[in-house]
mmCIF file of C-alpha atoms and ligand atoms in Angstrom:
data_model
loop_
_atom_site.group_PDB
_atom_site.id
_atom_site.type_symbol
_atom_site.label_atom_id
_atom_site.label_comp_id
_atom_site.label_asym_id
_atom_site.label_seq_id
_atom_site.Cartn_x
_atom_site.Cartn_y
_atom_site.Cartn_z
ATOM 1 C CA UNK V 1 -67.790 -198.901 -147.846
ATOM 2 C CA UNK V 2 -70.570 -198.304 -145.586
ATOM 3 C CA UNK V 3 -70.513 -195.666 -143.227
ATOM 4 C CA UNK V 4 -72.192 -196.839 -139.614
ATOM 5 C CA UNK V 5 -74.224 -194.029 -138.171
ATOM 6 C CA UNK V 6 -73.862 -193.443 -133.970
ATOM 7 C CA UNK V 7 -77.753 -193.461 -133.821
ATOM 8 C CA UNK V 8 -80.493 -195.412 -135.125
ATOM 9 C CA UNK V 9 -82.411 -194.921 -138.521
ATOM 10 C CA UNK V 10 -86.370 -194.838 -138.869
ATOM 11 C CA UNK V 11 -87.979 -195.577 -141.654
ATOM 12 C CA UNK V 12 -91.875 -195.961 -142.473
ATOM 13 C CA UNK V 13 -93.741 -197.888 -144.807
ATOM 14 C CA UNK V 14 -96.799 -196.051 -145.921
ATOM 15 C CA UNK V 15 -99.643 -196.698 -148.462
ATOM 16 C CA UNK V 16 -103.176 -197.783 -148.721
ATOM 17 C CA UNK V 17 -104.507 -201.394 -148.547
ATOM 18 C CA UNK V 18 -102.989 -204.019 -150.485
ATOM 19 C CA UNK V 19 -99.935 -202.198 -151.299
ATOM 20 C CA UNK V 20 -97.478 -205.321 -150.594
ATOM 21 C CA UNK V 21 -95.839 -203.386 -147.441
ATOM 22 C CA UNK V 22 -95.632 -206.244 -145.147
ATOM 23 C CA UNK V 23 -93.734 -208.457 -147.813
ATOM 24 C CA UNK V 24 -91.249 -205.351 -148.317
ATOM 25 C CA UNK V 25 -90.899 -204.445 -144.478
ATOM 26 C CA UNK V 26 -89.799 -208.364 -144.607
ATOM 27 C CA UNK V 27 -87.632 -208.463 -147.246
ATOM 28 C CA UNK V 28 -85.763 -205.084 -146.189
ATOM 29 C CA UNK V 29 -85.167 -206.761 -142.512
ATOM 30 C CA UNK V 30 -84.024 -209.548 -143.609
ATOM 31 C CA UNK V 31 -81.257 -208.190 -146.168
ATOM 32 C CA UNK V 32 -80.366 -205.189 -143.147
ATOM 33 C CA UNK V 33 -79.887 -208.816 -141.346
ATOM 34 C CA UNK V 34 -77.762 -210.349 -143.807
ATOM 35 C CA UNK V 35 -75.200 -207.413 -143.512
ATOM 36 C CA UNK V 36 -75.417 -207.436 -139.613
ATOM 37 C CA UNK V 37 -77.025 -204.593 -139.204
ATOM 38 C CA UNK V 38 -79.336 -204.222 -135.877
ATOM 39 C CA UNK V 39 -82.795 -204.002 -136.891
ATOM 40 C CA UNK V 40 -86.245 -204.511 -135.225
ATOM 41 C CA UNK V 41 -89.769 -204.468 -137.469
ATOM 42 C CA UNK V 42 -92.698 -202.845 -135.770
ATOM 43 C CA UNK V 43 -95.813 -202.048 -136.780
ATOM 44 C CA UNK V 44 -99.169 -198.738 -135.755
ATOM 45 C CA UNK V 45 -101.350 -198.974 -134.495
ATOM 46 C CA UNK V 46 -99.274 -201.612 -132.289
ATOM 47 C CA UNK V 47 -96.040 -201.607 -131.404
ATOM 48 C CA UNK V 48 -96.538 -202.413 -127.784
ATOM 49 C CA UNK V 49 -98.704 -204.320 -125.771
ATOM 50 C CA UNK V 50 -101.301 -201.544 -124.741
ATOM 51 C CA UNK V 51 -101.141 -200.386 -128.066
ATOM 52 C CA UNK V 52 -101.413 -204.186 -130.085
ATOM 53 C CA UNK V 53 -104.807 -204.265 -127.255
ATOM 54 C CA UNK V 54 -106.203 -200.483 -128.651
ATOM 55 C CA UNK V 55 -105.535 -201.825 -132.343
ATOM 56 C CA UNK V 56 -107.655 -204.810 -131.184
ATOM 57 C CA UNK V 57 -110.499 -202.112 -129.682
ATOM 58 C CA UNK V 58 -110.121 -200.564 -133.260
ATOM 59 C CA UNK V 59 -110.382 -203.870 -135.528
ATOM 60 C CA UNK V 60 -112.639 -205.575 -133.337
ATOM 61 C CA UNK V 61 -115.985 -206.416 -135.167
ATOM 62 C CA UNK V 62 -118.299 -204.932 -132.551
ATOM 63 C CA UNK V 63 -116.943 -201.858 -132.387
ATOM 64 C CA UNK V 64 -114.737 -201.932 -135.839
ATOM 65 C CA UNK V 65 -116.735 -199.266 -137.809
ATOM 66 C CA UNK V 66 -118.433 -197.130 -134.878
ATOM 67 C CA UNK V 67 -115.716 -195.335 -133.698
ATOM 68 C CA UNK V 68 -116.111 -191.943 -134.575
ATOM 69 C CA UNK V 69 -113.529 -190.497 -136.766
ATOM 70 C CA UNK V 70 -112.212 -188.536 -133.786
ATOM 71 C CA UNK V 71 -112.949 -191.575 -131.236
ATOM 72 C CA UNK V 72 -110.764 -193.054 -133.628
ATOM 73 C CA UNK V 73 -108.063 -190.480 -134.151
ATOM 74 C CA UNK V 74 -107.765 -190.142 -129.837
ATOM 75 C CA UNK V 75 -107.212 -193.970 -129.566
ATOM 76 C CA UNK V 76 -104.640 -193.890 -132.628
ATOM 77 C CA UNK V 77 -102.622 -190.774 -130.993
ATOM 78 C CA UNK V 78 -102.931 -192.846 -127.617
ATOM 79 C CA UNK V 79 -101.127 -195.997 -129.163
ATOM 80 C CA UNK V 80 -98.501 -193.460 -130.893
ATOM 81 C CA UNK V 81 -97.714 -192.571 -127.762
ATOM 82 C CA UNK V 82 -96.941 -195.227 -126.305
ATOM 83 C CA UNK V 83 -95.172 -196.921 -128.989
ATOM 84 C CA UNK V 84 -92.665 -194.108 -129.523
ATOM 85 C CA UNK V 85 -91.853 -194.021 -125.403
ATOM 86 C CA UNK V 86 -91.324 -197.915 -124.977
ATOM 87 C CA UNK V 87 -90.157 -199.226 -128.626
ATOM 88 C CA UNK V 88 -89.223 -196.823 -130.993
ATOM 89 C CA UNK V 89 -87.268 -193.887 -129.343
ATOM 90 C CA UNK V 90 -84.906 -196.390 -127.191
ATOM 91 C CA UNK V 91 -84.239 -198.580 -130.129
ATOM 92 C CA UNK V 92 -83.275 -195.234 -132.573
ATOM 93 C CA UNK V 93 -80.853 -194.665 -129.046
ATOM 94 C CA UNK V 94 -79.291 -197.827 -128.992
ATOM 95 C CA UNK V 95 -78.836 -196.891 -132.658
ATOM 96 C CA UNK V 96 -81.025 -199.707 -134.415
ATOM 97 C CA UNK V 97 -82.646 -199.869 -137.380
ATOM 98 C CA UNK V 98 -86.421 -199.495 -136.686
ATOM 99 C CA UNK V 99 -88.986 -200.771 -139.454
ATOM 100 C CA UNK V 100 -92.487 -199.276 -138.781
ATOM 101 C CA UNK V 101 -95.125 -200.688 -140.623
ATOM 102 C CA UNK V 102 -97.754 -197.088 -141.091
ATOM 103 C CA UNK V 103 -96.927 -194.290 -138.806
ATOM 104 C CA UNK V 104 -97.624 -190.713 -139.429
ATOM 105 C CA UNK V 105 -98.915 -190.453 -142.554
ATOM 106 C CA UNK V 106 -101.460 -192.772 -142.657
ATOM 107 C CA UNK V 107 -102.831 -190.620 -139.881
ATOM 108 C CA UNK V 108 -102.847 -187.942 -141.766
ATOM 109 C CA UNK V 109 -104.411 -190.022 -145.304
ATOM 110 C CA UNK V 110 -107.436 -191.924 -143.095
ATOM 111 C CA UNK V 111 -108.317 -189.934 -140.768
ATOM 112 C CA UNK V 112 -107.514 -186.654 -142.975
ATOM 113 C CA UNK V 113 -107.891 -187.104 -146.481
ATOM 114 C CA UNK V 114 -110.467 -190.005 -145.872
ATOM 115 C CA UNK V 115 -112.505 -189.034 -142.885
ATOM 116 C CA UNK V 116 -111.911 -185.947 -143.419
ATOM 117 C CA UNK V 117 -111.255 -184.311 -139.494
ATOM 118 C CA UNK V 118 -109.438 -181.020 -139.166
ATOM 119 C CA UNK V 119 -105.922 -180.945 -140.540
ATOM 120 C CA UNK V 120 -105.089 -178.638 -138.310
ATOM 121 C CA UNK V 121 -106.169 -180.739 -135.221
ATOM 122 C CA UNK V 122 -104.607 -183.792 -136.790
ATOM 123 C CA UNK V 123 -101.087 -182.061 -137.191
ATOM 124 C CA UNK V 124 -101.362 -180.458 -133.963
ATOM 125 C CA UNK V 125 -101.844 -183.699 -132.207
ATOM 126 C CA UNK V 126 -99.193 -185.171 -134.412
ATOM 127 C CA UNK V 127 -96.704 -182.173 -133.021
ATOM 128 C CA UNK V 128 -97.985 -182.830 -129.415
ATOM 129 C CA UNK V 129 -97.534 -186.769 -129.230
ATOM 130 C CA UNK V 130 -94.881 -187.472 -132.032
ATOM 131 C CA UNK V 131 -92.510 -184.258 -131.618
ATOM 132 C CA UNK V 132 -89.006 -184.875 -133.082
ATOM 133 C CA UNK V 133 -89.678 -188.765 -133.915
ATOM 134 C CA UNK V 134 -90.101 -187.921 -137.791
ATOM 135 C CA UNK V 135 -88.873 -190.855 -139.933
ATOM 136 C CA UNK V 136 -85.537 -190.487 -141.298
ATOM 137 C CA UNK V 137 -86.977 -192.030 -144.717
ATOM 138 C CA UNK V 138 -90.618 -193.045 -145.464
ATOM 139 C CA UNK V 139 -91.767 -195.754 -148.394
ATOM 140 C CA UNK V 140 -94.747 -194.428 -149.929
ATOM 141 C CA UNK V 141 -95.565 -198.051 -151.704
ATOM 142 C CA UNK V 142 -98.025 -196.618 -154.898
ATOM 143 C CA UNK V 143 -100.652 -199.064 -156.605
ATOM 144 C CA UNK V 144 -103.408 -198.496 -159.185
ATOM 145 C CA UNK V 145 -106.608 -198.117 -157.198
ATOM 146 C CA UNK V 146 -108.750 -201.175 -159.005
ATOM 147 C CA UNK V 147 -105.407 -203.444 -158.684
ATOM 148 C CA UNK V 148 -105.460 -202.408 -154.850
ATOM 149 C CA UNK V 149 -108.898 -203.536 -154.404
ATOM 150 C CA UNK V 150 -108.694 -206.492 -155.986
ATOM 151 C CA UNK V 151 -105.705 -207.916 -154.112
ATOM 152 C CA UNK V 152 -107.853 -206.603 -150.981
ATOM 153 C CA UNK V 153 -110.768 -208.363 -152.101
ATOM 154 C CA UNK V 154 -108.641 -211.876 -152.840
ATOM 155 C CA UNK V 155 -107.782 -212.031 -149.666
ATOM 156 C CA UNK V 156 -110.598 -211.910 -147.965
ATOM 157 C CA UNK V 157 -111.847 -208.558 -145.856
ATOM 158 C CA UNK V 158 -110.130 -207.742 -142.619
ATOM 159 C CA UNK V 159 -111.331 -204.106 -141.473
ATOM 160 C CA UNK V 160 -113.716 -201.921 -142.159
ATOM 161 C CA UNK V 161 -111.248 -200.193 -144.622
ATOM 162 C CA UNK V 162 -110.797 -203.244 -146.526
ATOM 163 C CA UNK V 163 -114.467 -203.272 -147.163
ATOM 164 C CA UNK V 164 -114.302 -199.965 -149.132
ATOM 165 C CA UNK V 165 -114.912 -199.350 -152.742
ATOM 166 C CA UNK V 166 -112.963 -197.819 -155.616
ATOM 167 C CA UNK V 167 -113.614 -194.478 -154.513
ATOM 168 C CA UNK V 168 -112.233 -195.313 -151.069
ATOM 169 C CA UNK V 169 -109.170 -196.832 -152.523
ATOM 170 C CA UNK V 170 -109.074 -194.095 -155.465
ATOM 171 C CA UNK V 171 -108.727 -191.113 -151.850
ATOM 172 C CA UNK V 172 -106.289 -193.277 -150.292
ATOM 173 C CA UNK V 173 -103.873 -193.057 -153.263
ATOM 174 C CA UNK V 174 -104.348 -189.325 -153.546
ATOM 175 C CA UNK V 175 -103.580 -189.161 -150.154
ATOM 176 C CA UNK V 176 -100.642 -190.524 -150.156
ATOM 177 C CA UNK V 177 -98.813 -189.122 -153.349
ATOM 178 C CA UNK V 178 -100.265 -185.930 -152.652
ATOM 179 C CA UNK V 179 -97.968 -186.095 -149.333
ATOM 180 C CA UNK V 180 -95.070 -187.562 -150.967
ATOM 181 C CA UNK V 181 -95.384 -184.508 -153.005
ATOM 182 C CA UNK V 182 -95.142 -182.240 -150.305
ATOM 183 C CA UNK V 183 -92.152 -184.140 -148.366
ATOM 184 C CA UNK V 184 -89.915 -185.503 -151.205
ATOM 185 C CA UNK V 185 -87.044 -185.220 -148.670
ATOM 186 C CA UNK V 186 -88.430 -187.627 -146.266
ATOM 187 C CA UNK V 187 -90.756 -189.805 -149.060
ATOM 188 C CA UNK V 188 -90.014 -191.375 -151.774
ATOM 189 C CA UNK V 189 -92.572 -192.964 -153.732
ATOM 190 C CA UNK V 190 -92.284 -196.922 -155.060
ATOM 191 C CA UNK V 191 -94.071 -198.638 -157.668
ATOM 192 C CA UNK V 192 -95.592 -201.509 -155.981
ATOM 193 C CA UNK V 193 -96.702 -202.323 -159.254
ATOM 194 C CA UNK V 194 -93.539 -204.337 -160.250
ATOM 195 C CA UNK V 195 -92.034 -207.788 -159.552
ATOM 196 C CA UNK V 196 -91.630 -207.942 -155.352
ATOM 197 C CA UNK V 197 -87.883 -208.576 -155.785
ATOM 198 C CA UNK V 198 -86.921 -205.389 -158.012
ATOM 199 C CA UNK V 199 -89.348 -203.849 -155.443
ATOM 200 C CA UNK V 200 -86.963 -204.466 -153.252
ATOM 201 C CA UNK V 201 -83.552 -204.237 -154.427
ATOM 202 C CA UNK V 202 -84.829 -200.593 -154.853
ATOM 203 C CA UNK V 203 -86.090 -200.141 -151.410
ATOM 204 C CA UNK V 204 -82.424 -201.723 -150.314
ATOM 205 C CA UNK V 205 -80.312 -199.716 -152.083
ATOM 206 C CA UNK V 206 -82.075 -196.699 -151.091
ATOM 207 C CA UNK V 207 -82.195 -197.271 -147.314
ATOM 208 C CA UNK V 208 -78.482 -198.402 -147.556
ATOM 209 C CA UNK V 209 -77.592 -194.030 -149.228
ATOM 210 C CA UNK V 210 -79.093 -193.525 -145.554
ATOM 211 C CA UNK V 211 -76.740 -195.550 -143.661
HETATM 212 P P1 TMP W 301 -102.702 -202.567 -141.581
HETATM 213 O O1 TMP W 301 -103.085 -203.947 -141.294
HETATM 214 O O2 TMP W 301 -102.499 -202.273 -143.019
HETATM 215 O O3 TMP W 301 -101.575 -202.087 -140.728
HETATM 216 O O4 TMP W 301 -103.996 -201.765 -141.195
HETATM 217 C C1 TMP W 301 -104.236 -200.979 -140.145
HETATM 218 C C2 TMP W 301 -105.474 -200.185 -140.456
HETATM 219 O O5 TMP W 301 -105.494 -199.033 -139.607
HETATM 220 C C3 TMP W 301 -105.528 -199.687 -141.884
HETATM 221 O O6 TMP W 301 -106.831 -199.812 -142.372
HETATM 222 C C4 TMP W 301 -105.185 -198.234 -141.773
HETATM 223 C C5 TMP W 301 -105.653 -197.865 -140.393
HETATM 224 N N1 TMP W 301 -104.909 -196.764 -139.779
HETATM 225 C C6 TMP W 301 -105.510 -195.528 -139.667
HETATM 226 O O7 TMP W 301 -106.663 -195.368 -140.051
HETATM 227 N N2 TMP W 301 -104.788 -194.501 -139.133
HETATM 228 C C7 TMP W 301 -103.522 -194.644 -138.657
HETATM 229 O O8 TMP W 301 -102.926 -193.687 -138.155
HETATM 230 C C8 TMP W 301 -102.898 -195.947 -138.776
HETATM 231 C C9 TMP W 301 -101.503 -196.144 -138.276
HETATM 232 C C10 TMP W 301 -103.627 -196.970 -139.343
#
């Protein structure tokens, strides 16, 4: 029997591009749904309207890939903000369930690992603007770099990080194992490499240990 928590769980969905994350954040709302739990799906940048309008400034063609590195780590913080103030910090009060599509860490892979700005400055603005809203539990969904690219590539290019090439894809997986590494209490690391459903019958049953 499941025990219900007073307040809210947050959990993150982290990983580079092509990963599958959007068809697991869906899957794992809609079984939370099927045993009435209270759960909303957001997504960074975005969240909110001002920040859905400064991932827009980000994405958008003209200015997609001339945004500094720190241009673009001010305007990412700036969306954080206000995403945490007016969607995730009163829904983990009213004790929901809150599904965040990236967050924290792919801060720290992109603009870190990848563009390679100060660590320090990135996890001092990360302490400044995120404070105590750590996820509870974060997906880190893993893929083989020349699989990434290629379900990328089928798609059809969004960003300028879809553009990249192997190497890009290769940094973005170090990234992100490397910090699953360093926070196996708050990451755990999927396969994403495996049929979508036992993807997520694993990703259920471990958000439901949280509960
Ligand atoms: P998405 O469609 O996978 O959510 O893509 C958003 C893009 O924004 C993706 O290329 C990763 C990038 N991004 C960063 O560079 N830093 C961040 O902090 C976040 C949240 C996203």
């Amino acid at each position: 029997m499941l025990q219900v928590k007073s307040s809210g769980l947050f959990i993150t969905f982290e990983g580079g591009e092509g990963v599958g994350k959007t068809t697991q954040i869906q899957q794992l709302e809609t079984r939370l749904k099927e045993n009435d739990r209270d759960v909303i799906v957001t997504r960074e940048p975005g969240g909110t309207p001002a920040a859905e309008a400064v991932r827009n400034l980000l994405s958008h063609e003209e200015f997609g890939g001339d945004w500094t590195p720190n241009a673009e780590l001010m305007l990412l913080n700036a969306a954080r903000a206000m995403h945490i103030r007016d969607v995730i910090q009163p829904a983990l009060e009213e004790g929901k369930i809150v599904l965040c599509d990236r967050y924290i860490d792919s801060t720290r892979v992109y603009q870190g690992h990848l563009a390679r700005l100060d660590m320090n400055f990135i996890m001092d603005l990360e302490r400044q603007i995120v404070g105590t809203h750590i996820p509870d539990l974060t997906f880190i969904m893993d893929l083989d770099a020349e699989k990434a690219m290629e379900r990328v590539q089928s798609r059809g290019a969004m960003d300028h990080y879809d553009r990249g090439d192997l190497t890009l894809y290769q940094k973005l997986r170090d990234g992100f194992l490397s910090i699953a590494n360093d926070n196996p209490n708050r990451c755990v690391t999927i396969d994403a490499d495996q049929d979508a459903q036992k993807i997520a019958d694993a990703i259920f049953s471990l958000t439901q240990e949280k509960l």
